[in-house]
Amino acid sequence: MRIVIVTGMSGAGKSTVLKMFEDIGYYCVDNMPIALVEKCVELAVAGNSDLKNIALGVDIRSGQAFAGFDAVLEHMSNAGVKYEILFLACADAVLVKRYKETRRSHTLAVGARIDKGIALEREALAFLKKKSDYIIDTTHLLTRELKKELNNIFVENGKFSNMMISVLSFG
C-alpha cells in the first residue's frame, strides 16, 4: 500500500493533483480533517479494506487543527506507518493571479489582501515542506506536464527530478 499526503500552497493545484491520483487508481480524500488522518490511515493499513493506495489532501483549510499535524505525522511514523508527502509549491505572483481569476478569497486573508494570506500560509507550511519527499513547483507547469511528473513518480516509480530550465531568447 502506498500512502501519499498531498499538501502545499492553496492555489498550487492540490485538487487537480488529487483528480490525477484518482485517475491512476488511488482512493482520494480532499480537505481531510487533521483529526481524521490517523484514523483513515489506520483503517486503510489494517488490511481488511480494498484500498491499495490512498492520497489524502491536507492543507491550511483545517484551521487551528493544522498546528497539530506535525504531531500526527510523528505518531504515524512511530507506529511504523510509511507515507510520502507531496508538497506543491508556487510563486506568490502566480498564486495571486490564480486567486483573482477564480474570484475566491484566501482562507487566511479574511478582510485582508490575498498576498498577506499567502505569506501566512507559507509560514505555517514551512515545517511540512521540510518533511516532504517530493516538492513540485507548479509556477510554470502546464497540467499535462504536472501529470507527466506524477506518473513518473507514482506510476512508473521513476526518479524524481525537480530541476527546471528556462530558455529565453531576445531576438
Tab-separated table of N, CA and C in Angstrom:
chain	number	residue	atom	x	y	z
A	1	MET	N	0.845	-1.176	0.000
A	1	MET	CA	0.000	0.000	0.000
A	1	MET	C	0.889	1.237	0.000
A	2	ARG	N	0.471	2.208	-0.764
A	2	ARG	CA	1.191	3.478	-0.837
A	2	ARG	C	0.274	4.580	-0.314
A	3	ILE	N	0.767	5.318	0.664
A	3	ILE	CA	0.011	6.415	1.258
A	3	ILE	C	0.714	7.713	0.905
A	4	VAL	N	-0.003	8.596	0.235
A	4	VAL	CA	0.570	9.878	-0.177
A	4	VAL	C	-0.263	10.992	0.448
A	5	ILE	N	0.424	11.893	1.131
A	5	ILE	CA	-0.228	13.074	1.681
A	5	ILE	C	0.083	14.221	0.740
A	6	VAL	N	-0.961	14.752	0.118
A	6	VAL	CA	-0.814	15.856	-0.844
A	6	VAL	C	-1.097	17.152	-0.105
A	7	THR	N	-0.124	18.030	-0.108
A	7	THR	CA	-0.264	19.285	0.599
A	7	THR	C	0.453	20.383	-0.171
A	8	GLY	N	0.427	21.571	0.371
A	8	GLY	CA	1.113	22.683	-0.277
A	8	GLY	C	0.282	23.942	-0.248
A	9	MET	N	0.726	24.888	-1.020
A	9	MET	CA	0.096	26.198	-1.057
A	9	MET	C	-1.302	26.128	-1.668
A	10	SER	N	-2.215	26.876	-1.102
A	10	SER	CA	-3.562	26.979	-1.664
A	10	SER	C	-3.458	27.642	-3.026
A	11	GLY	N	-4.014	27.001	-4.034
A	11	GLY	CA	-3.942	27.534	-5.390
A	11	GLY	C	-2.822	26.929	-6.208
A	12	ALA	N	-2.028	26.050	-5.596
A	12	ALA	CA	-0.894	25.446	-6.300
A	12	ALA	C	-1.305	24.222	-7.120
A	13	GLY	N	-2.528	23.711	-6.926
A	13	GLY	CA	-3.004	22.600	-7.743
A	13	GLY	C	-3.284	21.305	-7.008
A	14	LYS	N	-3.529	21.364	-5.711
A	14	LYS	CA	-3.773	20.144	-4.945
A	14	LYS	C	-5.007	19.387	-5.428
A	15	SER	N	-6.082	20.095	-5.680
A	15	SER	CA	-7.308	19.427	-6.147
A	15	SER	C	-7.086	18.776	-7.506
A	16	THR	N	-6.354	19.440	-8.365
A	16	THR	CA	-6.027	18.880	-9.685
A	16	THR	C	-5.181	17.627	-9.526
A	17	VAL	N	-4.201	17.674	-8.634
A	17	VAL	CA	-3.337	16.515	-8.402
A	17	VAL	C	-4.139	15.349	-7.836
A	18	LEU	N	-5.065	15.631	-6.927
A	18	LEU	CA	-5.880	14.553	-6.370
A	18	LEU	C	-6.755	13.902	-7.446
A	19	LYS	N	-7.244	14.687	-8.384
A	19	LYS	CA	-8.005	14.110	-9.505
A	19	LYS	C	-7.107	13.212	-10.351
A	20	MET	N	-5.860	13.626	-10.524
A	20	MET	CA	-4.902	12.806	-11.267
A	20	MET	C	-4.601	11.510	-10.528
A	21	PHE	N	-4.511	11.581	-9.199
A	21	PHE	CA	-4.301	10.376	-8.403
A	21	PHE	C	-5.491	9.425	-8.548
A	22	GLU	N	-6.694	9.966	-8.563
A	22	GLU	CA	-7.877	9.123	-8.781
A	22	GLU	C	-7.784	8.398	-10.119
A	23	ASP	N	-7.320	9.105	-11.136
A	23	ASP	CA	-7.199	8.510	-12.469
A	23	ASP	C	-6.212	7.345	-12.509
A	24	ILE	N	-5.233	7.340	-11.608
A	24	ILE	CA	-4.259	6.243	-11.605
A	24	ILE	C	-4.565	5.201	-10.526
A	25	GLY	N	-5.780	5.270	-9.965
A	25	GLY	CA	-6.250	4.208	-9.092
A	25	GLY	C	-6.134	4.432	-7.602
A	26	TYR	N	-5.840	5.629	-7.169
A	26	TYR	CA	-5.758	5.927	-5.745
A	26	TYR	C	-7.143	6.280	-5.210
A	27	TYR	N	-7.372	5.938	-3.950
A	27	TYR	CA	-8.562	6.421	-3.252
A	27	TYR	C	-8.172	7.773	-2.673
A	28	CYS	N	-8.924	8.811	-3.011
A	28	CYS	CA	-8.537	10.174	-2.655
A	28	CYS	C	-9.575	10.852	-1.772
A	29	VAL	N	-9.063	11.643	-0.825
A	29	VAL	CA	-9.914	12.472	0.016
A	29	VAL	C	-9.285	13.859	0.052
A	30	ASP	N	-10.024	14.855	-0.378
A	30	ASP	CA	-9.528	16.228	-0.361
A	30	ASP	C	-10.029	16.915	0.909
A	31	ASN	N	-9.222	17.830	1.431
A	31	ASN	CA	-9.549	18.600	2.625
A	31	ASN	C	-9.827	17.678	3.810
A	32	MET	N	-8.949	16.700	3.992
A	32	MET	CA	-9.076	15.742	5.085
A	32	MET	C	-8.829	16.442	6.416
A	33	PRO	N	-9.779	16.373	7.348
A	33	PRO	CA	-9.554	16.978	8.662
A	33	PRO	C	-8.371	16.311	9.368
A	34	ILE	N	-7.549	17.096	10.010
A	34	ILE	CA	-6.349	16.596	10.679
A	34	ILE	C	-6.694	15.488	11.680
A	35	ALA	N	-7.786	15.656	12.398
A	35	ALA	CA	-8.190	14.678	13.410
A	35	ALA	C	-8.510	13.311	12.806
A	36	LEU	N	-8.829	13.269	11.514
A	36	LEU	CA	-9.202	12.001	10.884
A	36	LEU	C	-8.087	11.343	10.085
A	37	VAL	N	-6.981	12.035	9.882
A	37	VAL	CA	-5.892	11.494	9.064
A	37	VAL	C	-5.393	10.172	9.623
A	38	GLU	N	-5.060	10.162	10.889
A	38	GLU	CA	-4.502	8.958	11.506
A	38	GLU	C	-5.496	7.795	11.475
A	39	LYS	N	-6.753	8.078	11.754
A	39	LYS	CA	-7.780	7.024	11.758
A	39	LYS	C	-7.987	6.466	10.344
A	40	CYS	N	-8.012	7.330	9.357
A	40	CYS	CA	-8.178	6.899	7.968
A	40	CYS	C	-7.023	5.995	7.543
A	41	VAL	N	-5.811	6.404	7.869
A	41	VAL	CA	-4.628	5.607	7.518
A	41	VAL	C	-4.654	4.278	8.269
A	42	GLU	N	-5.042	4.316	9.531
A	42	GLU	CA	-5.127	3.095	10.338
A	42	GLU	C	-6.099	2.095	9.719
A	43	LEU	N	-7.255	2.568	9.290
A	43	LEU	CA	-8.240	1.684	8.654
A	43	LEU	C	-7.734	1.128	7.328
A	44	ALA	N	-7.035	1.955	6.573
A	44	ALA	CA	-6.517	1.522	5.277
A	44	ALA	C	-5.405	0.494	5.434
A	45	VAL	N	-4.557	0.694	6.440
A	45	VAL	CA	-3.421	-0.201	6.658
A	45	VAL	C	-3.855	-1.509	7.309
A	46	ALA	N	-4.990	-1.514	7.989
A	46	ALA	CA	-5.460	-2.693	8.721
A	46	ALA	C	-5.537	-3.927	7.829
A	47	GLY	N	-5.608	-3.740	6.540
A	47	GLY	CA	-5.591	-4.882	5.639
A	47	GLY	C	-6.946	-5.439	5.280
A	48	ASN	N	-7.981	-5.063	6.003
A	48	ASN	CA	-9.299	-5.594	5.691
A	48	ASN	C	-10.081	-4.653	4.785
A	49	SER	N	-9.367	-3.753	4.142
A	49	SER	CA	-10.046	-2.876	3.192
A	49	SER	C	-9.553	-3.189	1.788
A	50	ASP	N	-10.316	-2.754	0.809
A	50	ASP	CA	-9.958	-2.983	-0.581
A	50	ASP	C	-9.044	-1.895	-1.129
A	51	LEU	N	-8.650	-0.984	-0.271
A	51	LEU	CA	-7.816	0.124	-0.710
A	51	LEU	C	-6.395	-0.354	-0.949
A	52	LYS	N	-5.876	-0.018	-2.129
A	52	LYS	CA	-4.495	-0.378	-2.445
A	52	LYS	C	-3.578	0.812	-2.224
A	53	ASN	N	-4.031	1.967	-2.642
A	53	ASN	CA	-3.268	3.200	-2.499
A	53	ASN	C	-4.219	4.318	-2.110
A	54	ILE	N	-3.752	5.203	-1.233
A	54	ILE	CA	-4.597	6.338	-0.858
A	54	ILE	C	-3.796	7.636	-0.955
A	55	ALA	N	-4.494	8.697	-1.313
A	55	ALA	CA	-3.924	10.039	-1.359
A	55	ALA	C	-4.841	10.942	-0.547
A	56	LEU	N	-4.260	11.621	0.421
A	56	LEU	CA	-5.031	12.484	1.307
A	56	LEU	C	-4.625	13.935	1.101
A	57	GLY	N	-5.580	14.767	0.779
A	57	GLY	CA	-5.325	16.198	0.616
A	57	GLY	C	-5.466	16.892	1.961
A	58	VAL	N	-4.360	17.427	2.469
A	58	VAL	CA	-4.353	18.103	3.764
A	58	VAL	C	-3.724	19.467	3.567
A	59	ASP	N	-4.405	20.495	4.059
A	59	ASP	CA	-3.845	21.834	3.894
A	59	ASP	C	-4.348	22.768	4.971
A	60	ILE	N	-4.109	24.021	4.770
A	60	ILE	CA	-4.376	25.064	5.754
A	60	ILE	C	-5.869	25.255	6.032
A	61	ARG	N	-6.734	24.694	5.192
A	61	ARG	CA	-8.170	24.822	5.415
A	61	ARG	C	-8.613	24.139	6.698
A	62	SER	N	-7.744	23.315	7.293
A	62	SER	CA	-8.065	22.639	8.550
A	62	SER	C	-8.115	23.602	9.722
A	63	GLY	N	-7.694	24.827	9.508
A	63	GLY	CA	-7.783	25.857	10.543
A	63	GLY	C	-6.821	25.626	11.688
A	64	GLN	N	-7.310	25.836	12.909
A	64	GLN	CA	-6.478	25.721	14.104
A	64	GLN	C	-5.891	24.326	14.271
A	65	ALA	N	-6.592	23.315	13.789
A	65	ALA	CA	-6.135	21.934	13.933
A	65	ALA	C	-4.860	21.663	13.147
A	66	PHE	N	-4.562	22.500	12.151
A	66	PHE	CA	-3.382	22.274	11.318
A	66	PHE	C	-2.098	22.311	12.139
A	67	ALA	N	-2.092	23.074	13.209
A	67	ALA	CA	-0.907	23.167	14.068
A	67	ALA	C	-0.544	21.810	14.669
A	68	GLY	N	-1.506	20.918	14.824
A	68	GLY	CA	-1.252	19.594	15.381
A	68	GLY	C	-0.873	18.541	14.363
A	69	PHE	N	-0.755	18.929	13.102
A	69	PHE	CA	-0.469	17.950	12.042
A	69	PHE	C	0.917	17.339	12.198
A	70	ASP	N	1.875	18.114	12.646
A	70	ASP	CA	3.231	17.609	12.849
A	70	ASP	C	3.221	16.457	13.851
A	71	ALA	N	2.460	16.598	14.921
A	71	ALA	CA	2.360	15.544	15.934
A	71	ALA	C	1.694	14.289	15.366
A	72	VAL	N	0.696	14.478	14.513
A	72	VAL	CA	0.018	13.336	13.879
A	72	VAL	C	1.004	12.572	12.992
A	73	LEU	N	1.788	13.301	12.206
A	73	LEU	CA	2.773	12.657	11.331
A	73	LEU	C	3.829	11.908	12.142
A	74	GLU	N	4.260	12.521	13.229
A	74	GLU	CA	5.267	11.881	14.088
A	74	GLU	C	4.704	10.608	14.717
A	75	HIS	N	3.467	10.671	15.154
A	75	HIS	CA	2.827	9.493	15.759
A	75	HIS	C	2.687	8.372	14.733
A	76	MET	N	2.334	8.711	13.511
A	76	MET	CA	2.223	7.700	12.451
A	76	MET	C	3.584	7.073	12.164
A	77	SER	N	4.625	7.894	12.111
A	77	SER	CA	5.983	7.378	11.872
A	77	SER	C	6.415	6.438	12.997
A	78	ASN	N	6.126	6.832	14.238
A	78	ASN	CA	6.473	5.996	15.385
A	78	ASN	C	5.711	4.678	15.380
A	79	ALA	N	4.527	4.674	14.784
A	79	ALA	CA	3.718	3.454	14.699
A	79	ALA	C	4.148	2.580	13.521
A	80	GLY	N	5.128	3.047	12.754
A	80	GLY	CA	5.640	2.252	11.637
A	80	GLY	C	4.876	2.420	10.338
A	81	VAL	N	4.028	3.428	10.273
A	81	VAL	CA	3.266	3.677	9.045
A	81	VAL	C	4.158	4.429	8.057
A	82	LYS	N	4.302	3.869	6.886
A	82	LYS	CA	5.106	4.514	5.855
A	82	LYS	C	4.190	5.367	4.985
A	83	TYR	N	4.564	6.619	4.821
A	83	TYR	CA	3.806	7.547	3.996
A	83	TYR	C	4.787	8.447	3.267
A	84	GLU	N	4.293	9.071	2.216
A	84	GLU	CA	5.083	10.026	1.450
A	84	GLU	C	4.333	11.346	1.438
A	85	ILE	N	5.084	12.430	1.436
A	85	ILE	CA	4.468	13.746	1.387
A	85	ILE	C	4.833	14.405	0.068
A	86	LEU	N	3.805	14.791	-0.673
A	86	LEU	CA	3.970	15.540	-1.921
A	86	LEU	C	3.561	16.978	-1.635
A	87	PHE	N	4.512	17.893	-1.760
A	87	PHE	CA	4.259	19.304	-1.480
A	87	PHE	C	4.221	20.064	-2.800
A	88	LEU	N	3.141	20.803	-3.009
A	88	LEU	CA	3.007	21.622	-4.212
A	88	LEU	C	3.305	23.073	-3.862
A	89	ALA	N	4.324	23.603	-4.513
A	89	ALA	CA	4.743	24.982	-4.284
A	89	ALA	C	4.381	25.815	-5.507
A	90	CYS	N	4.386	27.120	-5.325
A	90	CYS	CA	4.085	28.027	-6.423
A	90	CYS	C	4.517	29.431	-6.015
A	91	ALA	N	4.924	30.219	-6.985
A	91	ALA	CA	5.343	31.597	-6.722
A	91	ALA	C	4.148	32.441	-6.287
A	92	ASP	N	4.418	33.399	-5.412
A	92	ASP	CA	3.359	34.257	-4.878
A	92	ASP	C	2.573	34.978	-5.972
A	93	ALA	N	3.273	35.536	-6.945
A	93	ALA	CA	2.604	36.296	-8.006
A	93	ALA	C	1.627	35.420	-8.783
A	94	VAL	N	1.999	34.182	-9.030
A	94	VAL	CA	1.127	33.264	-9.763
A	94	VAL	C	-0.069	32.877	-8.901
A	95	LEU	N	0.155	32.670	-7.610
A	95	LEU	CA	-0.959	32.340	-6.711
A	95	LEU	C	-1.964	33.482	-6.657
A	96	VAL	N	-1.464	34.716	-6.562
A	96	VAL	CA	-2.360	35.881	-6.545
A	96	VAL	C	-3.168	35.928	-7.833
A	97	LYS	N	-2.505	35.692	-8.958
A	97	LYS	CA	-3.190	35.696	-10.255
A	97	LYS	C	-4.273	34.618	-10.311
A	98	ARG	N	-3.963	33.426	-9.815
A	98	ARG	CA	-4.938	32.335	-9.815
A	98	ARG	C	-6.139	32.668	-8.928
A	99	TYR	N	-5.880	33.288	-7.788
A	99	TYR	CA	-6.984	33.692	-6.919
A	99	TYR	C	-7.863	34.732	-7.597
A	100	LYS	N	-7.246	35.681	-8.265
A	100	LYS	CA	-8.023	36.717	-8.946
A	100	LYS	C	-8.849	36.131	-10.082
A	101	GLU	N	-8.293	35.141	-10.795
A	101	GLU	CA	-9.021	34.506	-11.896
A	101	GLU	C	-10.250	33.759	-11.399
A	102	THR	N	-10.130	33.117	-10.240
A	102	THR	CA	-11.254	32.335	-9.715
A	102	THR	C	-12.175	33.160	-8.826
A	103	ARG	N	-11.741	34.368	-8.500
A	103	ARG	CA	-12.514	35.270	-7.636
A	103	ARG	C	-12.829	34.648	-6.285
A	104	ARG	N	-11.870	33.904	-5.780
A	104	ARG	CA	-12.018	33.306	-4.454
A	104	ARG	C	-11.125	34.045	-3.478
A	105	SER	N	-11.470	33.991	-2.209
A	105	SER	CA	-10.627	34.621	-1.203
A	105	SER	C	-9.756	33.559	-0.536
A	106	HIS	N	-8.615	33.979	-0.064
A	106	HIS	CA	-7.694	33.069	0.606
A	106	HIS	C	-8.200	32.799	2.017
A	107	THR	N	-8.050	31.579	2.470
A	107	THR	CA	-8.520	31.170	3.793
A	107	THR	C	-7.955	32.043	4.908
A	108	LEU	N	-6.709	32.429	4.789
A	108	LEU	CA	-6.058	33.210	5.837
A	108	LEU	C	-6.081	34.709	5.583
A	109	ALA	N	-6.726	35.132	4.512
A	109	ALA	CA	-6.748	36.553	4.153
A	109	ALA	C	-8.115	37.173	4.400
A	110	VAL	N	-8.765	36.772	5.460
A	110	VAL	CA	-10.096	37.293	5.762
A	110	VAL	C	-9.984	38.788	6.061
A	111	GLY	N	-10.582	39.598	5.224
A	111	GLY	CA	-10.560	41.039	5.389
A	111	GLY	C	-9.226	41.689	5.066
A	112	ALA	N	-8.317	40.925	4.482
A	112	ALA	CA	-7.004	41.464	4.134
A	112	ALA	C	-6.680	41.126	2.684
A	113	ARG	N	-5.515	41.557	2.253
A	113	ARG	CA	-5.077	41.274	0.881
A	113	ARG	C	-4.678	39.807	0.733
A	114	ILE	N	-4.835	39.294	-0.468
A	114	ILE	CA	-4.515	37.897	-0.749
A	114	ILE	C	-3.053	37.597	-0.447
A	115	ASP	N	-2.166	38.523	-0.793
A	115	ASP	CA	-0.736	38.266	-0.584
A	115	ASP	C	-0.383	38.119	0.896
A	116	LYS	N	-1.131	38.755	1.774
A	116	LYS	CA	-0.919	38.598	3.221
A	116	LYS	C	-1.298	37.179	3.648
A	117	GLY	N	-2.394	36.680	3.125
A	117	GLY	CA	-2.815	35.313	3.421
A	117	GLY	C	-1.816	34.294	2.902
A	118	ILE	N	-1.279	34.540	1.723
A	118	ILE	CA	-0.286	33.642	1.135
A	118	ILE	C	0.970	33.613	2.004
A	119	ALA	N	1.401	34.773	2.475
A	119	ALA	CA	2.596	34.839	3.331
A	119	ALA	C	2.374	34.067	4.639
A	120	LEU	N	1.197	34.230	5.243
A	120	LEU	CA	0.884	33.497	6.475
A	120	LEU	C	0.854	31.987	6.227
A	121	GLU	N	0.281	31.600	5.093
A	121	GLU	CA	0.202	30.183	4.763
A	121	GLU	C	1.593	29.604	4.523
A	122	ARG	N	2.433	30.320	3.803
A	122	ARG	CA	3.789	29.852	3.517
A	122	ARG	C	4.552	29.611	4.832
A	123	GLU	N	4.351	30.504	5.777
A	123	GLU	CA	4.996	30.374	7.088
A	123	GLU	C	4.462	29.154	7.839
A	124	ALA	N	3.165	28.946	7.801
A	124	ALA	CA	2.548	27.814	8.507
A	124	ALA	C	2.933	26.467	7.901
A	125	LEU	N	3.196	26.441	6.591
A	125	LEU	CA	3.517	25.187	5.905
A	125	LEU	C	5.010	24.886	5.853
A	126	ALA	N	5.839	25.766	6.377
A	126	ALA	CA	7.299	25.601	6.276
A	126	ALA	C	7.768	24.258	6.838
A	127	PHE	N	7.226	23.831	7.993
A	127	PHE	CA	7.649	22.560	8.592
A	127	PHE	C	7.306	21.386	7.686
A	128	LEU	N	6.180	21.481	7.013
A	128	LEU	CA	5.721	20.393	6.157
A	128	LEU	C	6.557	20.306	4.877
A	129	LYS	N	6.942	21.446	4.370
A	129	LYS	CA	7.794	21.471	3.171
A	129	LYS	C	9.134	20.804	3.471
A	130	LYS	N	9.668	21.029	4.662
A	130	LYS	CA	10.943	20.421	5.053
A	130	LYS	C	10.838	18.907	5.147
A	131	LYS	N	9.669	18.405	5.543
A	131	LYS	CA	9.466	16.962	5.699
A	131	LYS	C	9.091	16.266	4.395
A	132	SER	N	8.840	17.031	3.352
A	132	SER	CA	8.301	16.475	2.106
A	132	SER	C	9.292	15.565	1.394
A	133	ASP	N	8.741	14.507	0.808
A	133	ASP	CA	9.541	13.606	-0.012
A	133	ASP	C	9.682	14.157	-1.422
A	134	TYR	N	8.649	14.849	-1.882
A	134	TYR	CA	8.641	15.423	-3.223
A	134	TYR	C	8.116	16.845	-3.147
A	135	ILE	N	8.791	17.748	-3.823
A	135	ILE	CA	8.321	19.121	-3.936
A	135	ILE	C	8.225	19.440	-5.415
A	136	ILE	N	7.022	19.779	-5.842
A	136	ILE	CA	6.808	20.148	-7.243
A	136	ILE	C	6.363	21.598	-7.289
A	137	ASP	N	7.113	22.397	-8.010
A	137	ASP	CA	6.765	23.809	-8.185
A	137	ASP	C	5.879	23.910	-9.419
A	138	THR	N	4.638	24.322	-9.213
A	138	THR	CA	3.671	24.383	-10.315
A	138	THR	C	3.614	25.754	-10.981
A	139	THR	N	4.531	26.635	-10.614
A	139	THR	CA	4.520	28.004	-11.136
A	139	THR	C	4.437	28.036	-12.661
A	140	HIS	N	5.274	27.252	-13.323
A	140	HIS	CA	5.341	27.293	-14.783
A	140	HIS	C	4.875	25.993	-15.435
A	141	LEU	N	4.297	25.086	-14.655
A	141	LEU	CA	3.882	23.792	-15.206
A	141	LEU	C	2.491	23.858	-15.834
A	142	LEU	N	2.379	23.258	-16.986
A	142	LEU	CA	1.067	23.027	-17.584
A	142	LEU	C	0.485	21.776	-16.935
A	143	THR	N	-0.815	21.612	-17.017
A	143	THR	CA	-1.467	20.462	-16.395
A	143	THR	C	-0.892	19.153	-16.923
A	144	ARG	N	-0.642	19.073	-18.208
A	144	ARG	CA	-0.104	17.827	-18.787
A	144	ARG	C	1.319	17.554	-18.290
A	145	GLU	N	2.091	18.617	-18.036
A	145	GLU	CA	3.446	18.436	-17.512
A	145	GLU	C	3.403	17.952	-16.064
A	146	LEU	N	2.456	18.468	-15.309
A	146	LEU	CA	2.269	18.030	-13.930
A	146	LEU	C	1.863	16.560	-13.902
A	147	LYS	N	0.970	16.180	-14.785
A	147	LYS	CA	0.526	14.785	-14.857
A	147	LYS	C	1.701	13.861	-15.218
A	148	LYS	N	2.535	14.311	-16.124
A	148	LYS	CA	3.699	13.513	-16.521
A	148	LYS	C	4.644	13.329	-15.336
A	149	GLU	N	4.855	14.380	-14.569
A	149	GLU	CA	5.725	14.306	-13.399
A	149	GLU	C	5.148	13.345	-12.360
A	150	LEU	N	3.835	13.419	-12.127
A	150	LEU	CA	3.194	12.500	-11.176
A	150	LEU	C	3.289	11.057	-11.647
A	151	ASN	N	3.079	10.841	-12.941
A	151	ASN	CA	3.201	9.486	-13.486
A	151	ASN	C	4.618	8.953	-13.317
A	152	ASN	N	5.605	9.803	-13.543
A	152	ASN	CA	6.994	9.379	-13.370
A	152	ASN	C	7.263	8.935	-11.934
A	153	ILE	N	6.707	9.655	-10.989
A	153	ILE	CA	6.973	9.368	-9.579
A	153	ILE	C	6.113	8.221	-9.059
A	154	PHE	N	4.820	8.265	-9.304
A	154	PHE	CA	3.894	7.375	-8.615
A	154	PHE	C	3.392	6.199	-9.447
A	155	VAL	N	3.579	6.213	-10.738
A	155	VAL	CA	3.136	5.085	-11.560
A	155	VAL	C	4.333	4.266	-12.016
A	156	GLU	N	5.295	4.942	-12.608
A	156	GLU	CA	6.452	4.246	-13.166
A	156	GLU	C	7.586	4.115	-12.165
A	157	ASN	N	7.392	4.666	-10.963
A	157	ASN	CA	8.432	4.683	-9.939
A	157	ASN	C	9.748	5.215	-10.484
A	158	GLY	N	9.626	6.206	-11.336
A	158	GLY	CA	10.809	6.822	-11.924
A	158	GLY	C	11.504	7.725	-10.938
A	159	LYS	N	12.609	8.229	-11.345
A	159	LYS	CA	13.369	9.137	-10.496
A	159	LYS	C	12.743	10.507	-10.516
A	160	PHE	N	12.627	11.099	-9.354
A	160	PHE	CA	12.058	12.439	-9.241
A	160	PHE	C	13.128	13.469	-9.558
A	161	SER	N	12.772	14.394	-10.410
A	161	SER	CA	13.698	15.453	-10.775
A	161	SER	C	12.986	16.776	-10.640
A	162	ASN	N	13.511	17.638	-9.812
A	162	ASN	CA	12.874	18.925	-9.566
A	162	ASN	C	13.700	20.056	-10.171
A	163	MET	N	14.298	19.789	-11.316
A	163	MET	CA	15.100	20.818	-11.971
A	163	MET	C	14.305	21.401	-13.134
A	164	MET	N	14.375	22.697	-13.259
A	164	MET	CA	13.675	23.358	-14.349
A	164	MET	C	14.661	24.246	-15.071
A	165	ILE	N	14.633	24.189	-16.390
A	165	ILE	CA	15.496	25.034	-17.205
A	165	ILE	C	14.607	25.926	-18.045
A	166	SER	N	14.855	27.218	-17.985
A	166	SER	CA	14.118	28.174	-18.801
A	166	SER	C	15.063	28.768	-19.834
A	167	VAL	N	14.635	28.756	-21.068
A	167	VAL	CA	15.426	29.351	-22.144
A	167	VAL	C	14.675	30.575	-22.621
A	168	LEU	N	15.353	31.702	-22.626
A	168	LEU	CA	14.736	32.964	-23.012
A	168	LEU	C	15.568	33.566	-24.130
A	169	SER	N	14.917	33.898	-25.212
A	169	SER	CA	15.635	34.457	-26.353
A	169	SER	C	15.156	35.872	-26.629
A	170	PHE	N	16.082	36.731	-26.923
A	170	PHE	CA	15.761	38.122	-27.252
A	170	PHE	C	16.122	38.403	-28.696
A	171	GLY	N	15.429	37.838	-29.592
A	171	GLY	CA	15.822	38.171	-30.954
A	171	GLY	C	15.151	37.384	-31.915
